[in-house]
PDB file of C-alpha atoms in Angstrom:
ATOM      1  CA  MET A 543     109.495  87.230 118.441  1.00 96.00           C
ATOM      2  CA  LYS A 544     107.342  88.362 115.553  1.00 98.00           C
ATOM      3  CA  ILE A 545     106.000  91.915 115.482  1.00 98.00           C
ATOM      4  CA  LYS A 546     104.473  94.271 112.921  1.00 98.00           C
ATOM      5  CA  VAL A 547     106.049  97.698 112.450  1.00 98.00           C
ATOM      6  CA  LEU A 548     104.443 100.654 110.646  1.00 98.00           C
ATOM      7  CA  TYR A 549     106.040 103.898 109.410  1.00 98.00           C
ATOM      8  CA  LEU A 550     103.643 106.769 108.785  1.00 98.00           C
ATOM      9  CA  ALA A 551     103.574 110.167 107.052  1.00 98.00           C
ATOM     10  CA  SER A 552     106.995 111.835 106.577  1.00 97.00           C
ATOM     11  CA  LEU A 553     108.736 108.903 108.236  1.00 97.00           C
ATOM     12  CA  ARG A 554     107.365 106.517 105.583  1.00 98.00           C
ATOM     13  CA  GLU A 555     108.809 108.772 102.887  1.00 97.00           C
ATOM     14  CA  GLN A 556     112.195 109.080 104.599  1.00 97.00           C
ATOM     15  CA  LEU A 557     112.431 105.296 105.045  1.00 97.00           C
ATOM     16  CA  GLY A 558     110.854 104.389 101.700  1.00 97.00           C
ATOM     17  CA  LYS A 559     108.647 101.851 103.442  1.00 97.00           C
ATOM     18  CA  SER A 560     105.160 101.837 105.009  1.00 98.00           C
ATOM     19  CA  GLY A 561     105.752  98.862 107.262  1.00 98.00           C
ATOM     20  CA  GLU A 562     107.139  95.372 107.682  1.00 98.00           C
ATOM     21  CA  ASP A 563     106.738  92.139 109.626  1.00 98.00           C
ATOM     22  CA  LEU A 564     109.837  91.657 111.737  1.00 98.00           C
ATOM     23  CA  GLU A 565     111.402  88.846 113.727  1.00 98.00           C
ATOM     24  CA  ILE A 566     113.292  90.527 116.572  1.00 97.00           C
ATOM     25  CA  PRO A 567     115.387  89.130 119.443  1.00 96.00           C
ATOM     26  CA  ALA A 568     113.385  88.475 122.618  1.00 94.00           C
ATOM     27  CA  ALA A 569     115.846  90.779 124.393  1.00 94.00           C
ATOM     28  CA  THR A 570     114.455  93.715 122.386  1.00 95.00           C
ATOM     29  CA  SER A 571     111.655  94.137 124.878  1.00 95.00           C
ATOM     30  CA  THR A 572     110.873  97.871 124.759  1.00 97.00           C
ATOM     31  CA  VAL A 573     110.056 100.631 122.271  1.00 97.00           C
ATOM     32  CA  ALA A 574     113.502 102.175 122.904  1.00 97.00           C
ATOM     33  CA  GLY A 575     115.132  98.809 122.162  1.00 97.00           C
ATOM     34  CA  LEU A 576     113.246  98.452 118.886  1.00 98.00           C
ATOM     35  CA  ARG A 577     114.174 101.999 117.867  1.00 97.00           C
ATOM     36  CA  ALA A 578     117.857 101.234 118.526  1.00 97.00           C
ATOM     37  CA  LEU A 579     117.592  97.983 116.545  1.00 97.00           C
ATOM     38  CA  LEU A 580     116.119  99.827 113.529  1.00 98.00           C
ATOM     39  CA  MET A 581     118.663 102.669 113.793  1.00 97.00           C
ATOM     40  CA  ALA A 582     121.459 100.097 113.584  1.00 97.00           C
ATOM     41  CA  ARG A 583     120.431  99.517 109.953  1.00 97.00           C
ATOM     42  CA  GLY A 584     122.289 102.784 109.261  1.00 97.00           C
ATOM     43  CA  GLY A 585     121.677 105.281 106.451  1.00 97.00           C
ATOM     44  CA  ALA A 586     118.157 106.716 106.360  1.00 97.00           C
ATOM     45  CA  TRP A 587     117.210 104.582 109.381  1.00 98.00           C
ATOM     46  CA  GLN A 588     119.962 106.043 111.511  1.00 97.00           C
ATOM     47  CA  ALA A 589     119.031 109.583 110.413  1.00 96.00           C
ATOM     48  CA  ALA A 590     115.231 109.351 110.626  1.00 96.00           C
ATOM     49  CA  LEU A 591     115.109 107.569 113.998  1.00 96.00           C
ATOM     50  CA  ALA A 592     118.029 109.394 115.664  1.00 94.00           C
ATOM     51  CA  GLN A 593     117.563 110.569 119.232  1.00 88.00           C
ATOM     52  CA  GLY A 594     116.531 114.207 119.199  1.00 86.00           C
ATOM     53  CA  ARG A 595     114.309 113.761 116.146  1.00 86.00           C
ATOM     54  CA  ALA A 596     110.707 114.538 117.089  1.00 89.00           C
ATOM     55  CA  LEU A 597     109.125 111.102 116.883  1.00 94.00           C
ATOM     56  CA  ARG A 598     106.033 109.478 118.335  1.00 96.00           C
ATOM     57  CA  VAL A 599     105.456 105.769 118.832  1.00 97.00           C
ATOM     58  CA  ALA A 600     102.228 103.828 119.308  1.00 98.00           C
ATOM     59  CA  VAL A 601     102.031 100.235 120.539  1.00 98.00           C
ATOM     60  CA  ASN A 602      98.830  98.465 119.508  1.00 98.00           C
ATOM     61  CA  GLN A 603      97.370 101.854 118.501  1.00 98.00           C
ATOM     62  CA  GLU A 604      97.939 103.494 121.908  1.00 96.00           C
ATOM     63  CA  MET A 605     100.525 106.242 122.402  1.00 95.00           C
ATOM     64  CA  ALA A 606     103.657 104.728 123.925  1.00 96.00           C
ATOM     65  CA  GLN A 607     106.839 105.805 125.715  1.00 96.00           C
ATOM     66  CA  PRO A 608     110.437 104.601 125.269  1.00 96.00           C
ATOM     67  CA  ALA A 609     109.988 102.157 128.170  1.00 97.00           C
ATOM     68  CA  THR A 610     106.695 100.705 126.872  1.00 98.00           C
ATOM     69  CA  PRO A 611     107.071  96.904 126.551  1.00 98.00           C
ATOM     70  CA  VAL A 612     107.079  95.211 123.134  1.00 98.00           C
ATOM     71  CA  LYS A 613     105.473  91.763 123.101  1.00 97.00           C
ATOM     72  CA  PRO A 614     105.009  89.074 120.436  1.00 97.00           C
ATOM     73  CA  GLY A 615     102.304  90.000 117.927  1.00 98.00           C
ATOM     74  CA  ASP A 616     102.364  93.715 118.786  1.00 98.00           C
ATOM     75  CA  GLU A 617     101.773  96.422 116.177  1.00 98.00           C
ATOM     76  CA  ILE A 618     104.287  99.211 116.677  1.00 98.00           C
ATOM     77  CA  ALA A 619     103.913 102.438 114.685  1.00 98.00           C
ATOM     78  CA  PHE A 620     106.543 105.174 114.316  1.00 98.00           C
ATOM     79  CA  PHE A 621     105.387 108.608 113.158  1.00 98.00           C
ATOM     80  CA  PRO A 622     106.099 112.350 113.441  1.00 97.00           C
ATOM     81  CA  PRO A 623     104.171 114.660 115.815  1.00 97.00           C
ATOM     82  CA  VAL A 624     100.560 114.883 114.624  1.00 97.00           C
ATOM     83  CA  THR A 625      99.177 117.820 112.631  1.00 97.00           C
ATOM     84  CA  GLY A 626      95.438 117.228 112.149  1.00 96.00           C
ATOM     85  CA  GLY A 627      92.485 119.476 112.785  1.00 95.00           C
TER      86      GLY A 627
ATOM     87  CA  MET B  37      78.039 110.591 120.348  1.00 57.00           C
ATOM     88  CA  GLY B  38      80.101 109.639 117.401  1.00 93.00           C
ATOM     89  CA  VAL B  39      83.422 109.828 115.677  1.00 98.00           C
ATOM     90  CA  ARG B  40      83.732 109.640 111.895  1.00 98.00           C
ATOM     91  CA  ILE B  41      86.665 109.752 109.495  1.00 98.00           C
ATOM     92  CA  GLN B  42      85.619 110.401 105.896  1.00 98.00           C
ATOM     93  CA  THR B  43      86.845 111.775 102.582  1.00 98.00           C
ATOM     94  CA  LYS B  44      83.560 113.487 101.686  1.00 98.00           C
ATOM     95  CA  ASP B  45      82.468 116.925 102.858  1.00 98.00           C
ATOM     96  CA  PHE B  46      80.027 117.390 105.743  1.00 98.00           C
ATOM     97  CA  ASP B  47      76.940 119.582 106.248  1.00 98.00           C
ATOM     98  CA  ALA B  48      77.294 121.132 109.710  1.00 98.00           C
ATOM     99  CA  GLY B  49      73.621 122.131 109.853  1.00 98.00           C
ATOM    100  CA  ALA B  50      72.419 118.637 109.078  1.00 98.00           C
ATOM    101  CA  GLU B  51      74.909 117.096 111.514  1.00 98.00           C
ATOM    102  CA  ILE B  52      73.811 119.428 114.319  1.00 98.00           C
ATOM    103  CA  ALA B  53      70.134 118.764 113.642  1.00 98.00           C
ATOM    104  CA  ALA B  54      70.735 115.008 113.750  1.00 97.00           C
ATOM    105  CA  LEU B  55      72.733 115.277 116.986  1.00 98.00           C
ATOM    106  CA  ARG B  56      70.061 117.404 118.675  1.00 97.00           C
ATOM    107  CA  GLY B  57      67.163 115.244 117.560  1.00 96.00           C
ATOM    108  CA  ASN B  58      64.109 116.271 119.547  1.00 96.00           C
ATOM    109  CA  ASN B  59      65.892 116.381 122.885  1.00 98.00           C
ATOM    110  CA  PRO B  60      64.192 119.156 124.938  1.00 98.00           C
ATOM    111  CA  LYS B  61      66.904 118.954 127.635  1.00 98.00           C
ATOM    112  CA  ILE B  62      69.464 120.578 125.313  1.00 98.00           C
ATOM    113  CA  GLY B  63      69.956 124.284 125.985  1.00 98.00           C
ATOM    114  CA  ALA B  64      73.312 124.811 124.259  1.00 98.00           C
ATOM    115  CA  VAL B  65      75.025 123.616 121.087  1.00 98.00           C
ATOM    116  CA  ALA B  66      78.710 124.521 120.697  1.00 98.00           C
ATOM    117  CA  SER B  67      80.473 123.760 117.429  1.00 98.00           C
ATOM    118  CA  PHE B  68      83.817 124.257 115.726  1.00 98.00           C
ATOM    119  CA  ILE B  69      84.706 123.918 112.042  1.00 98.00           C
ATOM    120  CA  GLY B  70      88.337 123.809 110.928  1.00 98.00           C
ATOM    121  CA  VAL B  71      88.901 125.025 107.365  1.00 98.00           C
ATOM    122  CA  CYS B  72      91.767 124.708 104.871  1.00 97.00           C
ATOM    123  CA  ARG B  73      93.597 128.067 104.419  1.00 96.00           C
ATOM    124  CA  ASP B  74      95.359 129.262 101.260  1.00 96.00           C
ATOM    125  CA  ALA B  75      98.613 130.048 103.074  1.00 95.00           C
ATOM    126  CA  ASN B  76     100.736 128.687 105.918  1.00 93.00           C
ATOM    127  CA  GLU B  77     103.976 130.027 107.393  1.00 89.00           C
ATOM    128  CA  GLY B  78     104.038 132.771 104.761  1.00 91.00           C
ATOM    129  CA  THR B  79     103.794 130.421 101.788  1.00 93.00           C
ATOM    130  CA  ALA B  80     100.837 129.920  99.461  1.00 96.00           C
ATOM    131  CA  VAL B  81      99.113 126.558  99.808  1.00 96.00           C
ATOM    132  CA  THR B  82      97.329 125.259  96.722  1.00 96.00           C
ATOM    133  CA  LYS B  83      96.235 121.885  98.080  1.00 97.00           C
ATOM    134  CA  MET B  84      96.762 119.591 101.039  1.00 97.00           C
ATOM    135  CA  THR B  85      96.595 115.866 101.639  1.00 98.00           C
ATOM    136  CA  LEU B  86      95.476 114.565 105.017  1.00 98.00           C
ATOM    137  CA  GLU B  87      96.736 111.165 106.072  1.00 98.00           C
ATOM    138  CA  HIS B  88      95.797 109.206 109.194  1.00 98.00           C
ATOM    139  CA  TYR B  89      96.438 105.934 111.015  1.00 98.00           C
ATOM    140  CA  PRO B  90      93.246 103.909 110.456  1.00 97.00           C
ATOM    141  CA  GLY B  91      92.208 102.115 113.618  1.00 96.00           C
ATOM    142  CA  MET B  92      94.240 104.238 115.991  1.00 98.00           C
ATOM    143  CA  THR B  93      92.587 107.462 114.800  1.00 98.00           C
ATOM    144  CA  GLU B  94      89.106 106.306 115.782  1.00 98.00           C
ATOM    145  CA  LYS B  95      90.335 104.976 119.139  1.00 97.00           C
ATOM    146  CA  ALA B  96      92.225 108.179 119.928  1.00 98.00           C
ATOM    147  CA  LEU B  97      89.207 110.361 119.090  1.00 98.00           C
ATOM    148  CA  GLU B  98      86.818 108.167 121.084  1.00 98.00           C
ATOM    149  CA  LYS B  99      89.149 108.422 124.062  1.00 97.00           C
ATOM    150  CA  ILE B 100      89.251 112.240 123.785  1.00 98.00           C
ATOM    151  CA  VAL B 101      85.445 112.405 123.547  1.00 98.00           C
ATOM    152  CA  ALA B 102      85.066 110.078 126.548  1.00 98.00           C
ATOM    153  CA  GLU B 103      87.431 112.285 128.566  1.00 97.00           C
ATOM    154  CA  ALA B 104      85.485 115.420 127.606  1.00 98.00           C
ATOM    155  CA  LYS B 105      82.227 113.790 128.673  1.00 98.00           C
ATOM    156  CA  ALA B 106      83.786 112.766 131.977  1.00 97.00           C
ATOM    157  CA  ARG B 107      85.114 116.269 132.669  1.00 98.00           C
ATOM    158  CA  TRP B 108      82.151 118.406 131.623  1.00 98.00           C
ATOM    159  CA  ASP B 109      78.407 118.030 132.021  1.00 98.00           C
ATOM    160  CA  VAL B 110      77.564 117.700 128.331  1.00 98.00           C
ATOM    161  CA  MET B 111      75.138 115.461 126.467  1.00 98.00           C
ATOM    162  CA  GLU B 112      76.098 114.474 122.936  1.00 97.00           C
ATOM    163  CA  VAL B 113      79.401 114.868 121.080  1.00 98.00           C
ATOM    164  CA  LEU B 114      80.145 114.487 117.376  1.00 98.00           C
ATOM    165  CA  VAL B 115      83.563 114.624 115.720  1.00 98.00           C
ATOM    166  CA  VAL B 116      83.869 114.395 111.923  1.00 98.00           C
ATOM    167  CA  HIS B 117      87.365 114.627 110.397  1.00 98.00           C
ATOM    168  CA  ARG B 118      88.095 114.498 106.700  1.00 98.00           C
ATOM    169  CA  VAL B 119      91.103 112.800 105.094  1.00 98.00           C
ATOM    170  CA  GLY B 120      92.446 112.763 101.553  1.00 98.00           C
ATOM    171  CA  GLU B 121      92.913 115.734  99.236  1.00 98.00           C
ATOM    172  CA  LEU B 122      91.589 119.124 100.342  1.00 98.00           C
ATOM    173  CA  LYS B 123      91.915 122.585  98.843  1.00 97.00           C
ATOM    174  CA  PRO B 124      91.672 126.077 100.357  1.00 98.00           C
ATOM    175  CA  THR B 125      88.144 126.881 101.664  1.00 98.00           C
ATOM    176  CA  ASP B 126      87.353 123.162 102.121  1.00 98.00           C
ATOM    177  CA  GLN B 127      86.095 122.103 105.545  1.00 98.00           C
ATOM    178  CA  ILE B 128      88.480 119.788 107.448  1.00 98.00           C
ATOM    179  CA  VAL B 129      86.988 119.024 110.842  1.00 98.00           C
ATOM    180  CA  LEU B 130      83.690 119.429 112.702  1.00 98.00           C
ATOM    181  CA  VAL B 131      83.174 119.173 116.459  1.00 98.00           C
ATOM    182  CA  VAL B 132      79.697 119.551 117.948  1.00 98.00           C
ATOM    183  CA  VAL B 133      78.863 119.385 121.653  1.00 98.00           C
ATOM    184  CA  THR B 134      75.361 119.628 123.127  1.00 98.00           C
ATOM    185  CA  GLY B 135      74.522 120.311 126.759  1.00 98.00           C
ATOM    186  CA  ALA B 136      72.161 122.081 129.087  1.00 98.00           C
ATOM    187  CA  HIS B 137      74.316 125.218 129.373  1.00 98.00           C
ATOM    188  CA  ARG B 138      76.851 127.007 127.178  1.00 98.00           C
ATOM    189  CA  GLY B 139      79.815 127.114 129.561  1.00 98.00           C
ATOM    190  CA  GLU B 140      80.278 123.358 129.698  1.00 98.00           C
ATOM    191  CA  ALA B 141      79.558 122.934 125.974  1.00 98.00           C
ATOM    192  CA  PHE B 142      82.113 125.620 124.968  1.00 98.00           C
ATOM    193  CA  ALA B 143      84.798 124.188 127.241  1.00 98.00           C
ATOM    194  CA  ALA B 144      84.279 120.596 126.087  1.00 98.00           C
ATOM    195  CA  CYS B 145      84.360 121.661 122.419  1.00 98.00           C
ATOM    196  CA  GLU B 146      87.621 123.578 122.850  1.00 98.00           C
ATOM    197  CA  PHE B 147      89.192 120.763 124.878  1.00 98.00           C
ATOM    198  CA  ILE B 148      88.309 118.236 122.167  1.00 98.00           C
ATOM    199  CA  MET B 149      89.932 120.378 119.450  1.00 98.00           C
ATOM    200  CA  ASP B 150      93.067 121.037 121.523  1.00 97.00           C
ATOM    201  CA  TYR B 151      93.508 117.332 122.257  1.00 97.00           C
ATOM    202  CA  LEU B 152      92.673 116.325 118.686  1.00 98.00           C
ATOM    203  CA  LYS B 153      95.440 118.643 117.413  1.00 97.00           C
ATOM    204  CA  THR B 154      98.060 117.006 119.644  1.00 95.00           C
ATOM    205  CA  ARG B 155      96.884 113.399 120.145  1.00 96.00           C
ATOM    206  CA  ALA B 156      94.914 112.152 117.137  1.00 98.00           C
ATOM    207  CA  PRO B 157      97.135 110.594 114.433  1.00 98.00           C
ATOM    208  CA  PHE B 158      96.511 112.869 111.437  1.00 98.00           C
ATOM    209  CA  TRP B 159      99.215 114.445 109.271  1.00 98.00           C
ATOM    210  CA  LYS B 160      98.953 117.221 106.689  1.00 98.00           C
ATOM    211  CA  LYS B 161     101.092 117.506 103.590  1.00 98.00           C
ATOM    212  CA  GLU B 162     100.832 120.833 101.755  1.00 97.00           C
ATOM    213  CA  GLU B 163     101.373 121.599  98.090  1.00 96.00           C
ATOM    214  CA  THR B 164     103.083 124.970  97.667  1.00 96.00           C
ATOM    215  CA  PRO B 165     104.591 126.748  94.631  1.00 95.00           C
ATOM    216  CA  GLN B 166     107.982 125.533  95.956  1.00 93.00           C
ATOM    217  CA  GLY B 167     106.839 121.904  96.133  1.00 96.00           C
ATOM    218  CA  ALA B 168     105.215 119.593  98.662  1.00 97.00           C
ATOM    219  CA  ARG B 169     106.039 119.765 102.378  1.00 96.00           C
ATOM    220  CA  TRP B 170     104.814 118.060 105.537  1.00 97.00           C
ATOM    221  CA  VAL B 171     103.270 120.457 108.039  1.00 96.00           C
ATOM    222  CA  GLU B 172     105.388 120.764 111.201  1.00 92.00           C
ATOM    223  CA  ALA B 173     103.713 120.368 114.585  1.00 91.00           C
ATOM    224  CA  ARG B 174     103.383 123.699 116.418  1.00 90.00           C
ATOM    225  CA  ALA B 175     104.551 124.355 119.972  1.00 90.00           C
ATOM    226  CA  SER B 176     101.468 126.594 120.395  1.00 92.00           C
ATOM    227  CA  ASP B 177      99.242 123.533 119.887  1.00 93.00           C
ATOM    228  CA  ASP B 178     101.069 121.671 122.678  1.00 91.00           C
ATOM    229  CA  GLU B 179     100.659 124.712 124.928  1.00 93.00           C
ATOM    230  CA  ALA B 180      96.939 124.893 124.105  1.00 93.00           C
ATOM    231  CA  ALA B 181      96.516 121.235 125.089  1.00 94.00           C
ATOM    232  CA  GLN B 182      98.597 121.625 128.252  1.00 93.00           C
ATOM    233  CA  ARG B 183      96.275 124.198 129.760  1.00 93.00           C
ATOM    234  CA  TRP B 184      93.701 121.425 130.219  1.00 94.00           C
ATOM    235  CA  GLU B 185      96.103 119.267 132.235  1.00 89.00           C
ATOM    236  CA  PRO B 186      95.198 118.996 135.901  1.00 78.00           C
ATOM    237  CA  PRO B 187      97.319 121.366 138.016  1.00 66.00           C
ATOM    238  CA  LYS B 188     100.567 119.733 139.082  1.00 62.00           C
ATOM    239  CA  SER B 189     101.112 119.212 142.779  1.00 59.00           C
ATOM    240  CA  SER B 190     103.769 121.585 144.094  1.00 53.00           C
ATOM    241  CA  ALA B 191     105.093 118.866 146.389  1.00 48.00           C
ATOM    242  CA  ALA B 192     108.213 117.438 144.776  1.00 45.00           C
TER     243      ALA B 192
END
């Protein structure tokens, strides 16, 4: 399925990329699955997305959890904990 | 009620006057202004850049405002948050809440800021004499937001 992935703030700098359109296996049906798929790219991906790194994920601009489903056409954003205000 | 993201500065007096209008039911106006400091974590800060997630930011703020209005008896709410380059003494964020009485207006204003700090997708990058660095989220901000959570049931 086709999805759109965004990388924001420090994560964008660590990955050298602000986002990408991806074709992922239908079996990658959750946020945790997508994170594992991206980590498997190795290098900066493995390091920046590793478990234990403080990371937030939004699906279609709503805060999500590891078990949140990923569906065709979704916009999934990875970013560090927020620091506004 | 409104939520605005903008690069330009804001005039708190003018914003408050516009929010109040001529409403004679308003008996309290609570406001908060967040300002850019010249130091953080013991290091001088010469400039900062605020980034956000367009689209999600507005939705997240509107949701926080809606929750505040559901929890407290307040009338109008305004949130203005700046993005882009800011320097020490610049204003960053404005929250204004109007209501009949101060208690509800104060509480709603503080709740909105605590939730904004932990749930709205903004990120600060500081320029320091040692180079640029992303601001780390603070545990104290999470604790401030948690005090507004409904009490957990003791039944396990």
